Amino acid sequence: GDIVLLAKPVTLTEGDRVTLTTDVPVATDGTSKPEKLLYAVSLPPVHGQIEHINYPGVPISSYRQLDMVAQKVSDVHDNSHGAGKESLR
């Protein structure tokens, strides 16, 4: 089946951290188990990283939708100066 992904923009400034929840990106693939969907970070943020809250400071390259439901994934800004708009893919 088709996969549908809806996303909302999030604004971070120096030193900010935002917890990724299903209010920001949420996906469905038509099965009855969307919590098992795996997100792969193919293009990480230029001025920060995606982290699991149990392992601060360690960037991750994938996470499950269940991790977002449990509020265990964060986008962390690295305090880079001159950071402009960027996106996470």
XYZ file of C-alpha atoms in Angstrom:
89
model
C 0.000 0.000 0.000
C 0.716 3.654 -0.128
C 2.460 5.496 2.663
C 1.143 8.917 3.649
C 3.305 11.353 5.636
C 2.026 14.643 7.023
C 4.514 17.090 8.532
C 4.393 20.488 10.216
C 7.296 22.945 10.380
C 9.146 23.380 13.672
C 11.319 26.409 14.468
C 14.451 25.951 16.589
C 16.924 28.573 17.713
C 20.349 28.139 19.261
C 20.346 25.592 22.068
C 16.708 24.592 21.581
C 15.424 21.032 21.653
C 12.081 19.885 20.325
C 10.601 16.494 21.068
C 9.249 14.880 17.929
C 5.707 13.685 18.431
C 3.055 12.485 16.073
C 1.817 16.101 16.021
C 4.864 16.988 13.879
C 5.359 14.058 11.482
C 2.840 11.251 11.389
C 2.680 8.473 8.839
C 0.374 5.642 7.961
C 0.784 2.774 5.539
C -2.719 1.364 5.611
C -1.934 -1.451 8.059
C -3.322 -1.761 11.544
C 0.125 -1.219 13.122
C 1.382 2.306 12.336
C 3.497 2.273 15.534
C 5.859 -0.152 13.777
C 6.695 2.283 10.971
C 10.415 3.050 10.799
C 11.662 6.555 9.989
C 15.129 6.755 8.421
C 16.963 10.090 8.605
C 18.509 10.379 5.141
C 19.428 14.063 5.477
C 20.077 15.073 9.111
C 19.792 18.682 10.292
C 22.839 20.766 9.366
C 22.828 22.658 12.680
C 22.051 19.878 15.102
C 21.062 16.259 15.306
C 18.255 13.834 16.008
C 18.698 12.057 19.359
C 16.940 9.413 21.449
C 16.258 10.963 24.869
C 17.842 7.986 26.645
C 21.140 8.672 24.827
C 21.665 12.461 24.784
C 24.492 13.662 22.585
C 24.397 10.572 20.366
C 22.889 11.172 16.922
C 20.515 8.544 15.560
C 19.778 7.721 11.935
C 16.439 5.963 12.441
C 13.566 5.677 14.895
C 10.116 4.122 15.060
C 6.795 5.923 15.155
C 6.297 4.241 18.553
C 9.359 6.213 19.800
C 7.604 9.435 18.801
C 4.371 8.373 20.498
C 6.423 7.767 23.665
C 8.136 11.186 23.171
C 11.633 9.680 23.086
C 13.030 11.396 19.972
C 14.358 14.969 19.882
C 15.737 17.372 17.302
C 18.531 19.251 19.062
C 20.026 22.528 17.745
C 23.811 22.607 18.175
C 24.222 26.353 18.879
C 25.707 27.043 15.437
C 25.820 30.742 14.697
C 24.165 32.009 11.571
C 21.881 29.013 11.287
C 19.009 29.654 8.939
C 16.075 27.549 7.910
C 16.745 23.882 7.391
C 14.802 20.708 7.116
C 15.006 17.136 8.232
C 14.470 14.370 5.711
